[in-house]
Amino acid sequence: MQQFMAQLQHLLSAPGSGPVNWDLARQVAASQLAAAGDPAVSPFERNAVEEALRIADLWLEPATSWPSGIRASVAWNRNEWIYKTLDVWRKLCDPVASRMVGAMGDLVPPEARAQLGPMQSMVATLGGALFGGQLGQALGSLAAEVLSAGDIGLPLGPAGTAALIPANIRAYGEGLELPEDEVRLYVALREAAHQRLFQHVPWLRGHVLTAVENYAAGIRVNREAIEEAMGRVDPTDPESMQAIALEGIFTPEDTPAQKASLARLETVLALVEGWVCHVVDTAAGERLPNVVRLGEAFRRRRAAGGPAEQTFAALVGLELRPRRLREATVLWAALTEQRGIAGRDAVWGHPDLLPSDDDFANPEAFAATSSDLDEELASFDFTAPGAPEEQPPAEGDDKSS
């Protein structure tokens, strides 16, 4: 928070550009990583990452119906992960933060707002700085844990860019007591699978992010918690700003609509992660000596969420965990057995064709009832990246012309 304190006076005198001061968030995250350590990526590591992703793509060929989705294979340090994913975090967090900033403004009594005049904007600036500083801390913690661009199931990085974080993979492998090259290859398989899925299902990126945004729209602001936090600030003591903790200020609304939004979010995250787990474990097969152990470790890791992921959830009220991961994996396996690889992947043809939360309970029944899928998909083209979501024939379309 030292960087935050150094910038506070400047922030209060300058107009904010949104509900979150993202420049400050990036600075705080970078400062935190500098203190904890952010090893540079060596030429050897870059080559190892490129080779792992190349092998991963080869192994995935017979396990999926789509070609490679990778246009660039890169190795990032932790700061690069933050910088390259910040645009998506902004899209996800700004709506939540704007409600916090609005709630802070509401704490000013109506009779006092007229007296504040132009200084009213300082409240918004302070809110943006508070949220930016603490979000920077959360992102800095996440950057020290994530293993790849798609590690937490969201399309955070640039489309077509497969990225691994060597320093984090090395630390994770040490924790599992497994060879680093084997862990790296398993992470590369997961990243390459994510890239294939999001690259060749053109509607999926927007669908996932919209599910997150819709859930975030139902998160309410605990005004009492804000008032209590702000009450601990001593204007004569800037150091008191460090004592402010925003965790717990955002909580999901307990309404039918919000529960439905949460169910949709958890279902789509589980379907994405379940497909990746099934495809990766199929592709790895007997090639990796510890594939069973690695698969189980990653399923537990994704289902539980790491400490940094939990911190992020506490800060913005968003839990990005596929709670029904195991059921989703079984469902994709049942679809593969029933319809084959191409038929399984064709289910991604349109969001209306995806399994619902209820289908997780009986994957064999869903796989059986989807046997007529070929006819339903006759008007869709899912093979070309960037293809439109739907391609229904226009009325009176004369194909002979």
Coordinates of C-alpha atoms in Angstrom, one line a residue:
M1 CA 0.0 0.0 0.0
Q2 CA 3.0 2.3 0.1
Q3 CA 2.5 3.2 -3.6
F4 CA -1.1 3.9 -2.8
M5 CA -0.3 6.3 -0.1
A6 CA 2.3 8.1 -2.2
Q7 CA -0.3 8.7 -4.9
L8 CA -3.3 9.6 -2.7
Q9 CA -2.8 13.4 -2.7
H10 CA -2.4 13.5 -6.4
L11 CA -5.5 11.3 -6.9
L12 CA -7.7 13.5 -4.8
S13 CA -6.7 16.6 -6.9
A14 CA -7.3 14.9 -10.2
P15 CA -10.6 13.8 -11.8
G16 CA -11.1 10.1 -12.0
S17 CA -11.7 8.3 -15.3
G18 CA -14.1 5.6 -13.9
P19 CA -15.2 3.8 -10.8
V20 CA -11.9 2.1 -10.4
N21 CA -8.5 3.8 -10.6
W22 CA -6.9 1.1 -12.8
D23 CA -3.6 2.9 -13.0
L24 CA -3.3 2.7 -9.3
A25 CA -4.4 -0.9 -9.3
R26 CA -1.6 -1.8 -11.7
Q27 CA 0.9 0.2 -9.7
V28 CA -0.1 -1.5 -6.4
A29 CA 0.0 -5.0 -8.0
A30 CA 3.4 -4.3 -9.5
S31 CA 4.7 -3.0 -6.2
Q32 CA 3.4 -6.0 -4.4
L33 CA 5.0 -8.4 -7.0
A34 CA 8.3 -6.5 -6.8
A35 CA 8.4 -7.0 -3.0
A36 CA 7.5 -10.7 -3.3
G37 CA 9.6 -11.4 -6.3
D38 CA 8.7 -11.6 -10.0
P39 CA 11.4 -13.7 -11.8
A40 CA 12.1 -12.8 -15.3
V41 CA 11.4 -15.4 -18.0
S42 CA 14.7 -16.9 -19.3
P43 CA 15.3 -17.8 -22.9
F44 CA 15.3 -21.5 -21.8
E45 CA 11.9 -21.1 -20.2
R46 CA 10.5 -19.4 -23.3
N47 CA 11.7 -22.2 -25.5
A48 CA 10.3 -24.8 -23.0
V49 CA 6.9 -23.1 -23.0
E50 CA 6.8 -22.9 -26.8
E51 CA 7.8 -26.6 -27.1
A52 CA 5.2 -27.7 -24.5
L53 CA 2.4 -25.9 -26.3
R54 CA 3.5 -27.3 -29.6
I55 CA 3.4 -30.9 -28.2
A56 CA 0.1 -30.1 -26.4
D57 CA -1.5 -29.1 -29.7
L58 CA -0.3 -32.3 -31.4
W59 CA -1.7 -34.5 -28.6
L60 CA -5.0 -32.7 -28.7
E61 CA -5.5 -33.3 -32.5
P62 CA -7.2 -36.7 -32.1
A63 CA -9.1 -35.7 -28.9
T64 CA -11.1 -32.7 -30.4
S65 CA -12.8 -31.9 -33.6
W66 CA -11.3 -28.5 -34.0
P67 CA -7.8 -27.5 -35.2
S68 CA -5.4 -25.5 -33.1
G69 CA -6.7 -22.2 -31.7
I70 CA -3.2 -20.9 -30.9
R71 CA -1.8 -18.0 -33.0
A72 CA 0.9 -17.1 -30.5
S73 CA 2.7 -19.1 -27.8
V74 CA 4.3 -17.0 -25.1
A75 CA 5.7 -17.1 -21.6
W76 CA 4.8 -14.4 -19.2
N77 CA 6.1 -13.2 -15.9
R78 CA 3.6 -12.3 -13.3
N79 CA 3.5 -8.6 -14.2
E80 CA 2.8 -9.4 -17.8
W81 CA -0.2 -11.6 -16.8
I82 CA -1.6 -8.5 -15.0
Y83 CA -1.0 -6.2 -17.9
K84 CA -2.3 -8.5 -20.6
T85 CA -5.5 -9.4 -18.6
L86 CA -6.4 -5.9 -17.2
D87 CA -8.9 -5.1 -20.0
V88 CA -11.1 -8.0 -19.1
W89 CA -10.8 -7.3 -15.3
R90 CA -11.9 -3.8 -16.0
K91 CA -15.0 -5.1 -17.9
L92 CA -15.9 -7.4 -15.0
C93 CA -15.1 -5.1 -12.0
D94 CA -16.2 -1.6 -13.1
P95 CA -20.0 -2.3 -12.7
V96 CA -19.5 -3.6 -9.1
A97 CA -17.2 -0.7 -8.2
S98 CA -19.5 1.9 -9.6
R99 CA -22.1 0.8 -7.1
M100 CA -19.6 1.1 -4.2
V101 CA -18.6 4.6 -5.3
G102 CA -22.3 5.6 -5.6
A103 CA -22.9 4.2 -2.1
M104 CA -20.0 6.2 -0.7
G105 CA -21.6 9.4 -2.2
D106 CA -24.9 8.5 -0.6
L107 CA -23.2 8.6 2.8
V108 CA -22.9 12.4 2.5
P109 CA -26.1 13.9 3.9
P110 CA -28.3 15.6 1.3
E111 CA -28.1 18.9 3.1
A112 CA -24.3 18.8 2.9
R113 CA -24.0 17.9 -0.8
A114 CA -24.9 21.4 -1.9
Q115 CA -22.2 22.9 0.3
L116 CA -19.6 20.5 -1.0
G117 CA -20.2 21.6 -4.6
P118 CA -17.3 20.5 -6.9
M119 CA -15.7 18.7 -3.9
Q120 CA -18.4 16.1 -4.3
S121 CA -16.2 14.5 -7.1
M122 CA -13.5 13.9 -4.4
V123 CA -15.8 11.2 -2.9
A124 CA -15.9 9.4 -6.2
T125 CA -12.1 9.8 -6.7
L126 CA -11.5 8.5 -3.2
G127 CA -13.8 5.5 -3.8
G128 CA -12.0 4.7 -7.1
A129 CA -8.6 5.0 -5.3
L130 CA -9.8 2.7 -2.5
F131 CA -11.1 0.1 -4.8
G132 CA -8.2 0.4 -7.2
G133 CA -5.6 0.0 -4.4
Q134 CA -7.3 -3.1 -2.9
L135 CA -8.1 -4.6 -6.3
G136 CA -4.4 -4.2 -7.2
Q137 CA -3.5 -6.2 -4.1
A138 CA -5.9 -9.0 -5.1
L139 CA -4.6 -9.1 -8.7
G140 CA -1.1 -9.1 -7.4
S141 CA -1.9 -12.2 -5.3
L142 CA -3.7 -13.9 -8.2
A143 CA -0.7 -13.2 -10.4
A144 CA 1.5 -15.1 -8.0
E145 CA -0.8 -18.2 -8.3
V146 CA -2.2 -18.5 -11.9
L147 CA -0.4 -20.9 -14.2
S148 CA -1.7 -19.8 -17.6
A149 CA -3.9 -17.2 -19.3
G150 CA -7.0 -19.4 -19.0
D151 CA -6.2 -20.9 -15.7
I152 CA -9.3 -19.7 -13.9
G153 CA -11.7 -20.5 -16.7
L154 CA -12.3 -17.0 -18.1
P155 CA -10.9 -15.8 -21.4
L156 CA -8.7 -13.2 -19.8
G157 CA -5.9 -12.9 -22.3
P158 CA -5.8 -11.8 -26.0
A159 CA -7.7 -14.2 -28.3
G160 CA -5.5 -16.8 -29.8
T161 CA -2.6 -16.2 -27.4
A162 CA -1.6 -19.2 -25.3
A163 CA 0.4 -18.0 -22.3
L164 CA 2.1 -19.9 -19.5
I165 CA 3.7 -18.4 -16.3
P166 CA 6.9 -20.4 -15.8
A167 CA 7.7 -19.2 -12.2
N168 CA 4.2 -20.2 -11.0
I169 CA 4.3 -23.6 -12.7
R170 CA 7.7 -24.3 -11.1
A171 CA 6.4 -23.4 -7.7
Y172 CA 3.2 -25.5 -8.2
G173 CA 5.2 -28.5 -9.4
E174 CA 7.4 -28.3 -6.3
G175 CA 4.3 -28.4 -4.1
L176 CA 3.0 -31.5 -5.9
E177 CA 6.5 -33.0 -5.8
L178 CA 6.3 -33.8 -9.6
P179 CA 8.8 -33.1 -12.4
E180 CA 8.5 -29.5 -13.7
D181 CA 8.5 -30.6 -17.3
E182 CA 5.5 -32.9 -16.7
V183 CA 3.5 -30.2 -14.9
R184 CA 4.4 -27.7 -17.6
L185 CA 3.1 -30.0 -20.3
Y186 CA -0.1 -30.7 -18.4
V187 CA -0.7 -26.9 -18.0
A188 CA 0.1 -26.5 -21.7
L189 CA -2.5 -29.1 -22.6
R190 CA -5.1 -27.2 -20.5
E191 CA -4.2 -23.9 -22.1
A192 CA -4.2 -25.3 -25.6
A193 CA -7.6 -26.9 -25.0
H194 CA -9.0 -23.6 -23.7
Q195 CA -7.7 -21.8 -26.8
R196 CA -9.4 -24.4 -29.1
L197 CA -12.7 -24.1 -27.3
F198 CA -12.8 -20.3 -27.2
Q199 CA -11.4 -19.8 -30.7
H200 CA -13.7 -22.2 -32.5
V201 CA -16.9 -21.4 -30.5
P202 CA -17.3 -17.8 -31.4
W203 CA -20.2 -17.0 -29.1
L204 CA -18.6 -18.5 -26.0
R205 CA -16.3 -15.7 -24.9
G206 CA -19.2 -13.2 -24.8
H207 CA -21.5 -15.8 -23.2
V208 CA -19.1 -16.5 -20.3
L209 CA -18.4 -12.8 -19.7
T210 CA -22.1 -11.9 -19.9
A211 CA -22.9 -14.6 -17.3
V212 CA -20.3 -13.1 -15.0
E213 CA -21.7 -9.6 -15.6
N214 CA -25.3 -10.6 -15.0
Y215 CA -24.3 -12.2 -11.7
A216 CA -22.3 -9.1 -10.8
A217 CA -25.3 -6.9 -11.5
G218 CA -27.2 -8.6 -8.6
I219 CA -24.5 -8.0 -6.1
R220 CA -25.6 -5.5 -3.5
V221 CA -23.5 -3.0 -1.6
N222 CA -23.4 -3.2 2.2
R223 CA -23.7 0.5 3.1
E224 CA -23.2 -0.2 6.8
A225 CA -19.9 -1.9 6.0
I226 CA -18.8 1.1 3.9
E227 CA -19.8 3.6 6.6
E228 CA -17.9 1.5 9.2
A229 CA -14.8 1.4 7.0
M230 CA -14.9 5.1 6.3
G231 CA -15.4 5.8 10.0
R232 CA -12.0 4.4 10.7
V233 CA -10.3 7.0 8.5
D234 CA -8.5 9.8 10.3
P235 CA -8.1 12.7 7.8
T236 CA -5.1 13.9 9.7
D237 CA -3.4 10.5 9.5
P238 CA -3.0 9.2 5.9
E239 CA -1.7 5.9 7.3
S240 CA -5.2 5.2 8.6
M241 CA -6.2 4.6 4.9
Q242 CA -4.2 1.3 5.1
A243 CA -6.6 0.0 7.7
I244 CA -9.5 0.1 5.4
A245 CA -10.6 -3.3 4.2
L246 CA -13.3 -3.6 1.5
E247 CA -13.9 -7.3 2.0
G248 CA -17.5 -8.1 2.8
I249 CA -18.8 -4.8 1.3
F250 CA -20.2 -6.7 -1.7
T251 CA -22.7 -9.6 -1.1
P252 CA -25.0 -11.4 -3.5
E253 CA -28.7 -10.6 -3.2
D254 CA -30.7 -13.5 -2.0
T255 CA -33.4 -13.2 -4.7
P256 CA -34.7 -15.8 -7.2
A257 CA -33.2 -13.8 -10.1
Q258 CA -29.8 -13.7 -8.5
K259 CA -29.9 -17.4 -7.7
A260 CA -30.8 -18.0 -11.3
S261 CA -27.8 -15.8 -12.4
L262 CA -25.5 -17.7 -10.1
A263 CA -26.7 -21.1 -11.4
R264 CA -26.1 -20.0 -15.0
L265 CA -22.6 -18.7 -14.2
E266 CA -21.7 -21.9 -12.3
T267 CA -23.1 -24.1 -15.1
V268 CA -21.2 -22.4 -17.9
L269 CA -17.9 -22.4 -15.8
A270 CA -18.4 -26.1 -15.0
L271 CA -19.1 -26.9 -18.7
V272 CA -16.0 -25.1 -19.9
E273 CA -13.8 -26.6 -17.2
G274 CA -15.4 -30.1 -17.5
W275 CA -14.8 -30.1 -21.3
V276 CA -11.2 -29.1 -20.8
C277 CA -10.6 -31.7 -18.1
H278 CA -12.1 -34.5 -20.2
V279 CA -10.3 -33.6 -23.4
V280 CA -6.9 -33.1 -21.7
D281 CA -7.1 -36.3 -19.8
T282 CA -8.1 -38.1 -23.0
A283 CA -5.2 -36.5 -24.9
A284 CA -2.6 -37.2 -22.2
G285 CA -3.8 -40.8 -21.9
E286 CA -0.8 -42.9 -21.1
R287 CA 1.7 -40.3 -22.4
L288 CA 2.2 -38.6 -19.0
P289 CA 3.2 -41.0 -16.1
N290 CA 1.4 -38.9 -13.5
V291 CA -1.7 -37.9 -15.5
V292 CA -4.2 -39.3 -13.0
R293 CA -2.5 -37.5 -10.1
L294 CA -2.3 -34.3 -12.1
G295 CA -5.9 -34.4 -13.2
E296 CA -7.1 -34.9 -9.7
A297 CA -4.9 -32.1 -8.3
F298 CA -6.2 -29.7 -10.9
R299 CA -9.8 -30.6 -10.4
R300 CA -9.4 -30.0 -6.7
R301 CA -7.6 -26.8 -7.3
R302 CA -10.3 -25.4 -9.6
A303 CA -13.2 -26.6 -7.5
A304 CA -11.8 -25.1 -4.2
G305 CA -10.0 -22.0 -5.5
G306 CA -6.7 -20.8 -4.2
P307 CA -6.1 -18.3 -1.4
A308 CA -5.8 -15.4 -3.9
E309 CA -9.0 -16.4 -5.7
Q310 CA -10.8 -16.5 -2.4
T311 CA -9.4 -13.0 -1.6
F312 CA -10.7 -11.7 -5.0
A313 CA -14.1 -13.3 -4.3
A314 CA -14.3 -11.6 -0.9
L315 CA -13.4 -8.2 -2.4
V316 CA -15.8 -8.1 -5.4
G317 CA -18.3 -10.8 -4.4
L318 CA -17.5 -12.9 -7.5
E319 CA -16.7 -16.6 -7.0
L320 CA -15.3 -18.0 -10.2
R321 CA -15.4 -21.7 -9.2
P322 CA -17.0 -24.5 -11.3
R323 CA -18.8 -26.1 -8.4
R324 CA -20.1 -29.0 -10.5
L325 CA -16.9 -29.8 -12.3
R326 CA -16.9 -33.5 -11.7
E327 CA -20.5 -33.9 -12.9
A328 CA -19.7 -31.8 -16.0
T329 CA -16.6 -34.0 -16.8
V330 CA -18.8 -37.1 -16.6
L331 CA -21.4 -35.5 -18.9
W332 CA -18.8 -34.7 -21.6
A333 CA -17.5 -38.3 -21.3
A334 CA -21.0 -39.6 -21.8
L335 CA -21.5 -37.4 -24.8
T336 CA -18.3 -38.7 -26.3
E337 CA -19.3 -42.3 -25.8
Q338 CA -22.8 -41.7 -27.3
R339 CA -22.0 -39.3 -30.2
G340 CA -18.2 -39.4 -30.7
I341 CA -15.8 -36.5 -30.6
A342 CA -17.4 -34.5 -33.4
G343 CA -20.9 -35.0 -32.0
R344 CA -19.7 -34.0 -28.5
D345 CA -18.1 -30.8 -29.7
A346 CA -21.1 -30.0 -31.8
V347 CA -23.1 -29.4 -28.6
W348 CA -21.1 -26.1 -28.4
G349 CA -22.8 -25.0 -31.6
H350 CA -25.3 -22.8 -29.8
P351 CA -25.9 -21.9 -26.1
D352 CA -29.4 -23.3 -26.3
L353 CA -27.9 -26.7 -27.1
L354 CA -25.7 -26.9 -24.0
P355 CA -26.7 -29.1 -21.0
S356 CA -28.6 -27.4 -18.2
D357 CA -27.8 -27.7 -14.5
D358 CA -30.5 -30.4 -14.3
D359 CA -28.8 -32.5 -17.0
F360 CA -25.8 -32.9 -14.7
A361 CA -27.8 -35.4 -12.6
N362 CA -28.4 -37.7 -15.6
P363 CA -25.7 -37.3 -18.2
E364 CA -26.5 -40.6 -20.0
A365 CA -30.1 -39.4 -20.6
F366 CA -28.9 -36.0 -22.0
A367 CA -26.4 -37.8 -24.2
A368 CA -29.2 -40.1 -25.5
T369 CA -31.7 -37.3 -26.1
S370 CA -29.1 -35.3 -28.1
S371 CA -28.9 -38.0 -30.7
D372 CA -30.9 -35.9 -33.2
L373 CA -28.4 -33.0 -32.9
D374 CA -27.2 -33.2 -36.5
E375 CA -30.5 -32.0 -37.8
E376 CA -30.7 -29.2 -35.3
L377 CA -27.3 -28.0 -36.3
A378 CA -27.8 -28.1 -40.0
S379 CA -28.0 -24.3 -40.3
F380 CA -24.9 -23.6 -38.2
D381 CA -21.2 -23.4 -39.1
F382 CA -19.0 -23.9 -36.1
T383 CA -15.6 -24.6 -37.8
A384 CA -14.6 -21.2 -38.8
P385 CA -13.1 -18.9 -36.2
G386 CA -15.0 -15.6 -35.9
A387 CA -18.1 -17.1 -37.6
P388 CA -21.4 -15.6 -36.7
E389 CA -23.3 -17.2 -33.8
E390 CA -26.1 -18.4 -36.0
Q391 CA -26.5 -18.7 -39.8
P392 CA -30.2 -19.4 -40.4
P393 CA -31.2 -19.3 -44.1
A394 CA -32.9 -16.1 -45.0
E395 CA -36.5 -16.2 -46.1
G396 CA -36.8 -16.9 -49.8
D397 CA -33.1 -17.8 -50.0
D398 CA -32.5 -19.3 -53.4
K399 CA -29.3 -21.3 -53.1
S400 CA -29.2 -21.9 -56.8
S401 CA -28.7 -18.3 -57.5

